mmCIF file of C-alpha atoms in Angstrom:
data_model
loop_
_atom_site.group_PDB
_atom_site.id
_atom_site.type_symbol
_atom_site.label_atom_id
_atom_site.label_comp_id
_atom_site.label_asym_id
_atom_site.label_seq_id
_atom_site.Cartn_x
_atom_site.Cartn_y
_atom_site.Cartn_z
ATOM 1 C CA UNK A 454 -15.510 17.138 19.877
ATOM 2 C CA UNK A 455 -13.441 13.922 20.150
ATOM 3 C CA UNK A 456 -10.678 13.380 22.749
ATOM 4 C CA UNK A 457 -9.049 9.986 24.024
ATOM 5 C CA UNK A 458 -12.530 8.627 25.634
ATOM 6 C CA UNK A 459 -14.369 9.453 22.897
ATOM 7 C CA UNK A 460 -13.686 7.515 19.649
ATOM 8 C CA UNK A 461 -17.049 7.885 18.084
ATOM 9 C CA UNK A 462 -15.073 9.774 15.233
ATOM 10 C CA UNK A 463 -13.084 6.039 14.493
ATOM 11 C CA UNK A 464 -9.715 8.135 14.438
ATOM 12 C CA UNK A 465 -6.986 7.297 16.953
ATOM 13 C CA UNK A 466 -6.091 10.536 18.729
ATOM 14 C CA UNK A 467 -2.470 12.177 17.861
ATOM 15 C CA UNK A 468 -3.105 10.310 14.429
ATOM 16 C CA UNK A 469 -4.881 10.701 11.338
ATOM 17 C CA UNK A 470 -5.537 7.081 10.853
ATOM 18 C CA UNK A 471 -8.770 5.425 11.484
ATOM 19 C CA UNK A 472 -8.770 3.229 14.201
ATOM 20 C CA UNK A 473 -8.470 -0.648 14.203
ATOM 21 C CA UNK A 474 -12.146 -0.838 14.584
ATOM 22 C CA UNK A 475 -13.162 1.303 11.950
ATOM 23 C CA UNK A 476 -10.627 -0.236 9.635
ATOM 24 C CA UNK A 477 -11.538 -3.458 10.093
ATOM 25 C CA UNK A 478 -15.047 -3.060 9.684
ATOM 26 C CA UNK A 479 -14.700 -0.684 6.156
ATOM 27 C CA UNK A 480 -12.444 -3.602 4.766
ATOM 28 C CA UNK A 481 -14.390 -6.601 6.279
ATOM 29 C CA UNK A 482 -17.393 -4.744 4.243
ATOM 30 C CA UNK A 483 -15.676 -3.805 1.475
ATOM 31 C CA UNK A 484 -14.087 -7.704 1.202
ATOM 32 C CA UNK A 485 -18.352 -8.841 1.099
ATOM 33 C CA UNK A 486 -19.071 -6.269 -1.313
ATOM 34 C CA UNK A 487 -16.328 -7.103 -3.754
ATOM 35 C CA UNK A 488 -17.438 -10.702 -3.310
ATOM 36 C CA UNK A 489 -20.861 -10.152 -3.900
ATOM 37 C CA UNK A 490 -19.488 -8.060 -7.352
ATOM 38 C CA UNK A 491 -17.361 -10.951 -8.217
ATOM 39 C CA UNK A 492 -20.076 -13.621 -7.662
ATOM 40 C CA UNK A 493 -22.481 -11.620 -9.946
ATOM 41 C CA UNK A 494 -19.920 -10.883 -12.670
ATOM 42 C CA UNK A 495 -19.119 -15.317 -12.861
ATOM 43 C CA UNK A 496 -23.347 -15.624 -12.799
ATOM 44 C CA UNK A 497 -23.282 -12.911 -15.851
ATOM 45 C CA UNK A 498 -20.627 -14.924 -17.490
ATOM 46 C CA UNK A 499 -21.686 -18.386 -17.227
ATOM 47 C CA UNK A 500 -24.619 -18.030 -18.321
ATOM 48 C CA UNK A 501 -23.824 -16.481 -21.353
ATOM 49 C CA UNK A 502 -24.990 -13.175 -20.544
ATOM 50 C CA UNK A 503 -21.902 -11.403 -20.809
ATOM 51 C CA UNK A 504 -18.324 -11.368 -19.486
ATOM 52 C CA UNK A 505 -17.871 -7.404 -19.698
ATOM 53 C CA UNK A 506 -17.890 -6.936 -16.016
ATOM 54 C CA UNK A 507 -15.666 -10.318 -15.335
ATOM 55 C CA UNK A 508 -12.296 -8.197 -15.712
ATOM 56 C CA UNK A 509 -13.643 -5.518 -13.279
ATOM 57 C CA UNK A 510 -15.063 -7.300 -10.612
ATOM 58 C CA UNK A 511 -12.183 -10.020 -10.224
ATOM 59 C CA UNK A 512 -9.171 -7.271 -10.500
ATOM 60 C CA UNK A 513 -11.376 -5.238 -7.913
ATOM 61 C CA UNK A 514 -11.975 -7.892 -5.591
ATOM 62 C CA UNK A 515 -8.651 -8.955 -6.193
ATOM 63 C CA UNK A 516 -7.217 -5.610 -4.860
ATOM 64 C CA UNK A 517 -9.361 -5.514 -1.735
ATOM 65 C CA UNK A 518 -8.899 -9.082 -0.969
ATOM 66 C CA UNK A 519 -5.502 -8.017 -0.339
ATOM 67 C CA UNK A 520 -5.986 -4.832 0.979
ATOM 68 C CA UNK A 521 -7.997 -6.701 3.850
ATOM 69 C CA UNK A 522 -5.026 -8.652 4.297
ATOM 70 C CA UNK A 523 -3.001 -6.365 5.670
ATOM 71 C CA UNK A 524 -5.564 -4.882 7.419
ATOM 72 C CA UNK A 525 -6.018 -8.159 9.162
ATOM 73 C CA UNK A 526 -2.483 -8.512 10.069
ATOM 74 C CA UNK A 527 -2.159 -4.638 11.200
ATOM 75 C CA UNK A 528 -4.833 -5.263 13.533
ATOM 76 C CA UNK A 529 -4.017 -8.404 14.682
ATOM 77 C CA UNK A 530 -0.475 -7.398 15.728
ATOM 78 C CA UNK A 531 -2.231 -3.985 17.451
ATOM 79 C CA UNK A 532 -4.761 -6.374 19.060
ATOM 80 C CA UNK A 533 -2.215 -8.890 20.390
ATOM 81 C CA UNK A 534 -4.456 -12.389 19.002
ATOM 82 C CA UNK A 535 -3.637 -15.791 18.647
ATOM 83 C CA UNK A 536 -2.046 -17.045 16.046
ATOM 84 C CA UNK A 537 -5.661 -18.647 15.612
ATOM 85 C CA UNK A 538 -7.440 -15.745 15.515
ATOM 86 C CA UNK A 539 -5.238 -14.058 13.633
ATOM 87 C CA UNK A 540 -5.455 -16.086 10.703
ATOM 88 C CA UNK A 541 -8.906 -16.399 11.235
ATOM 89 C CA UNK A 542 -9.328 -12.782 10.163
ATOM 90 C CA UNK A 543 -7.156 -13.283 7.220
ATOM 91 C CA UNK A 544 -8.593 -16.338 5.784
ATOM 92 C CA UNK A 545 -11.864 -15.708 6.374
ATOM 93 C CA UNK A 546 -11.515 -13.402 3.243
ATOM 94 C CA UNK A 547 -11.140 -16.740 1.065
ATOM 95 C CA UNK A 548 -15.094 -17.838 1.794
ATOM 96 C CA UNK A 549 -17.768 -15.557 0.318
ATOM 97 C CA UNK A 550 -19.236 -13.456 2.514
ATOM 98 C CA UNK A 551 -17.679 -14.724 5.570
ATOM 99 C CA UNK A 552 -15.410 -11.604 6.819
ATOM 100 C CA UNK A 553 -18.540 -9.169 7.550
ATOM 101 C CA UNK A 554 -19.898 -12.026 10.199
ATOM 102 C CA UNK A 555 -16.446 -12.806 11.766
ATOM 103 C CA UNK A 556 -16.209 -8.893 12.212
ATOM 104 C CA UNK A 557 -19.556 -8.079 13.613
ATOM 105 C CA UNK A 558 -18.961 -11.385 15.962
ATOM 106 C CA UNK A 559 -15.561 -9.187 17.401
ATOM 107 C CA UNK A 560 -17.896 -6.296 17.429
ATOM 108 C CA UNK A 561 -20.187 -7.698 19.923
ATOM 109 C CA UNK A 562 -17.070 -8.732 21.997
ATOM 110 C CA UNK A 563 -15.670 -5.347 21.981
ATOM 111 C CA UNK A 564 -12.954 -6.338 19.100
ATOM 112 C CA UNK A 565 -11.056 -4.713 17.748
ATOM 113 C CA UNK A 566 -10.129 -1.613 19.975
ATOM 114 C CA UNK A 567 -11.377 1.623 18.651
ATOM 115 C CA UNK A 568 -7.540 3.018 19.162
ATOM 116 C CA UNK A 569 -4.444 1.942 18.441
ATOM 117 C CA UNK A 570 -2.899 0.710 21.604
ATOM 118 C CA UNK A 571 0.642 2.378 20.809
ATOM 119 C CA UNK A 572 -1.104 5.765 20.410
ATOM 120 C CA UNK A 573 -3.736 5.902 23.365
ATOM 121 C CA UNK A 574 -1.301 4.956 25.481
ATOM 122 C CA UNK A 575 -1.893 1.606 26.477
ATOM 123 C CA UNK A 576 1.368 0.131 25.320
ATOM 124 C CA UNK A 577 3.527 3.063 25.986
ATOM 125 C CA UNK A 578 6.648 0.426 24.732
ATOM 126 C CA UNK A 579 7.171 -1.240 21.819
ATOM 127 C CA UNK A 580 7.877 -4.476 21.863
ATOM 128 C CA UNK A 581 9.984 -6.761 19.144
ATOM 129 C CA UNK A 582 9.653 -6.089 15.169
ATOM 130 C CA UNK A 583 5.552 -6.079 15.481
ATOM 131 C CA UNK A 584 5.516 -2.835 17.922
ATOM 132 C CA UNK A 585 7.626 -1.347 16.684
ATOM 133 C CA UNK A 586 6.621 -1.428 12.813
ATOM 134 C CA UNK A 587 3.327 -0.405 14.300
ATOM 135 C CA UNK A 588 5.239 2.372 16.144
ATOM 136 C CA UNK A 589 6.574 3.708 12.754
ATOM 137 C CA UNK A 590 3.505 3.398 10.702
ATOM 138 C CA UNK A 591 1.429 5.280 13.175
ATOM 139 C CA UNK A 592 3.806 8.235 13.681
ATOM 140 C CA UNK A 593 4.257 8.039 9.261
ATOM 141 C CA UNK A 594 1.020 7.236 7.524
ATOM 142 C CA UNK A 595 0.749 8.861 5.098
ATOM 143 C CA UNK A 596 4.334 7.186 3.847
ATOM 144 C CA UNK A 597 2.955 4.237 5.213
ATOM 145 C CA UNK A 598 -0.288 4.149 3.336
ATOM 146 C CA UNK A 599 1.501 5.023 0.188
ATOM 147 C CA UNK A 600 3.858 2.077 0.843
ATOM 148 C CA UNK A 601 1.411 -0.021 1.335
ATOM 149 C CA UNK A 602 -0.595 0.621 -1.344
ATOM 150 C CA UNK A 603 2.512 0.365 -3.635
ATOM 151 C CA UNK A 604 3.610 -3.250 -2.177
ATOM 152 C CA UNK A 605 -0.175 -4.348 -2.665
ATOM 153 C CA UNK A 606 -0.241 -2.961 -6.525
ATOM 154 C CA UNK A 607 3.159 -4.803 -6.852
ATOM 155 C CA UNK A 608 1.879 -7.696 -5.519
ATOM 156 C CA UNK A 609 -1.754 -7.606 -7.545
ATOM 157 C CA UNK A 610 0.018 -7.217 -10.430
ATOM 158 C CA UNK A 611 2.148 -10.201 -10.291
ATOM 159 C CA UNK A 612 -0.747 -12.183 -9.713
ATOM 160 C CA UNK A 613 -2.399 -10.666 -12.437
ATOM 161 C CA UNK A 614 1.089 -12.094 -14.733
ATOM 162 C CA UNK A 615 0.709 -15.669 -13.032
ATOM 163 C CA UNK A 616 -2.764 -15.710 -14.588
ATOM 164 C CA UNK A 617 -6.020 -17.080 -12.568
ATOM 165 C CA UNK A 618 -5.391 -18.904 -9.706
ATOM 166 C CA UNK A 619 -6.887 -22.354 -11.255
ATOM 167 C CA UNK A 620 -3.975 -22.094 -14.136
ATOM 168 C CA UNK A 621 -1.157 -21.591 -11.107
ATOM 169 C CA UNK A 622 -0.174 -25.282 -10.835
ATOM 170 C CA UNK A 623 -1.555 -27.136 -14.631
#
């Protein structure tokens, strides 16, 4: 049984999305993973081994990398950080390895909140663009998610046109 104390489930109540927590901590993972993927697939290729999983690995990380993005920023804005912080969590995802440490180190501080603050009740206002785009995703997400997911395949495939990023500027 979950209710509004109990958030062992990682679902905000009155919605069906996970909570900051949980999301942070399945994309923070998921970031490392892809890294680790990515970092085996340029060993296999370098060495002459083969470059079958090269394609796989980057395009995957690639996705996540940006999927963690907007994680990042969702949370930040529900979480109310720093600028500093902020885009601590979101470049973070640039250094191997680095976002799973940066999340368990908000873990031990209680970061992020295992609800959204707009849903439990906490923020019972929006307040400027932030809130309130916050507001909307949490009361529409499944159009959000799809949205989402749609801007981030938009945006992974132009990258994917402008080539790898060491050929962006030559």
């Amino acid at each position: 049984m979950t209710g509004p104390a109990d958030t062992r489930a990682g679902t905000a109540p009155g919605t069906v999305m996970p909570g900051p927590r949980a999301l942070f901590r399945f994309f923070a993972t998921a970031e490392m993973i892809t890294w680790a993927l990515l970092i085996l697939a340029m060993i296999l290729k370098y060495t002459g081994t083969t470059e079958v999983l090269m394609s796989a690995a980057g395009g995957l990380h690639g996705f996540v990398f940006l999927c963690y993005a907007v994680v990042s920023v969702g949370v930040w804005v529900n979480q109310r950080w720093s600028a500093g912080r902020g885009a601590a969590a979101v470049l973070l995802a640039v250094v191997p390895f680095a976002t799973l440490p940066f999340e368990r180190s908000l873990a031990r501080r209680g970061e992020p909140d295992a609800t959204w603050r707009l849903v439990d009740g906490r923020s019972p206002r929006t307040a400027g663009f932030w809130d309130s785009l916050e507001a909307w995703v949490l009361r529409n997400v499944i159009l959000a998610a799809i949205l989402v997911v749609a801007a981030v395949a938009v945006v992974f495939s132009l990258l994917l046109l402008a080539g790898p990023p060491g050929e962006w500027f030559s």
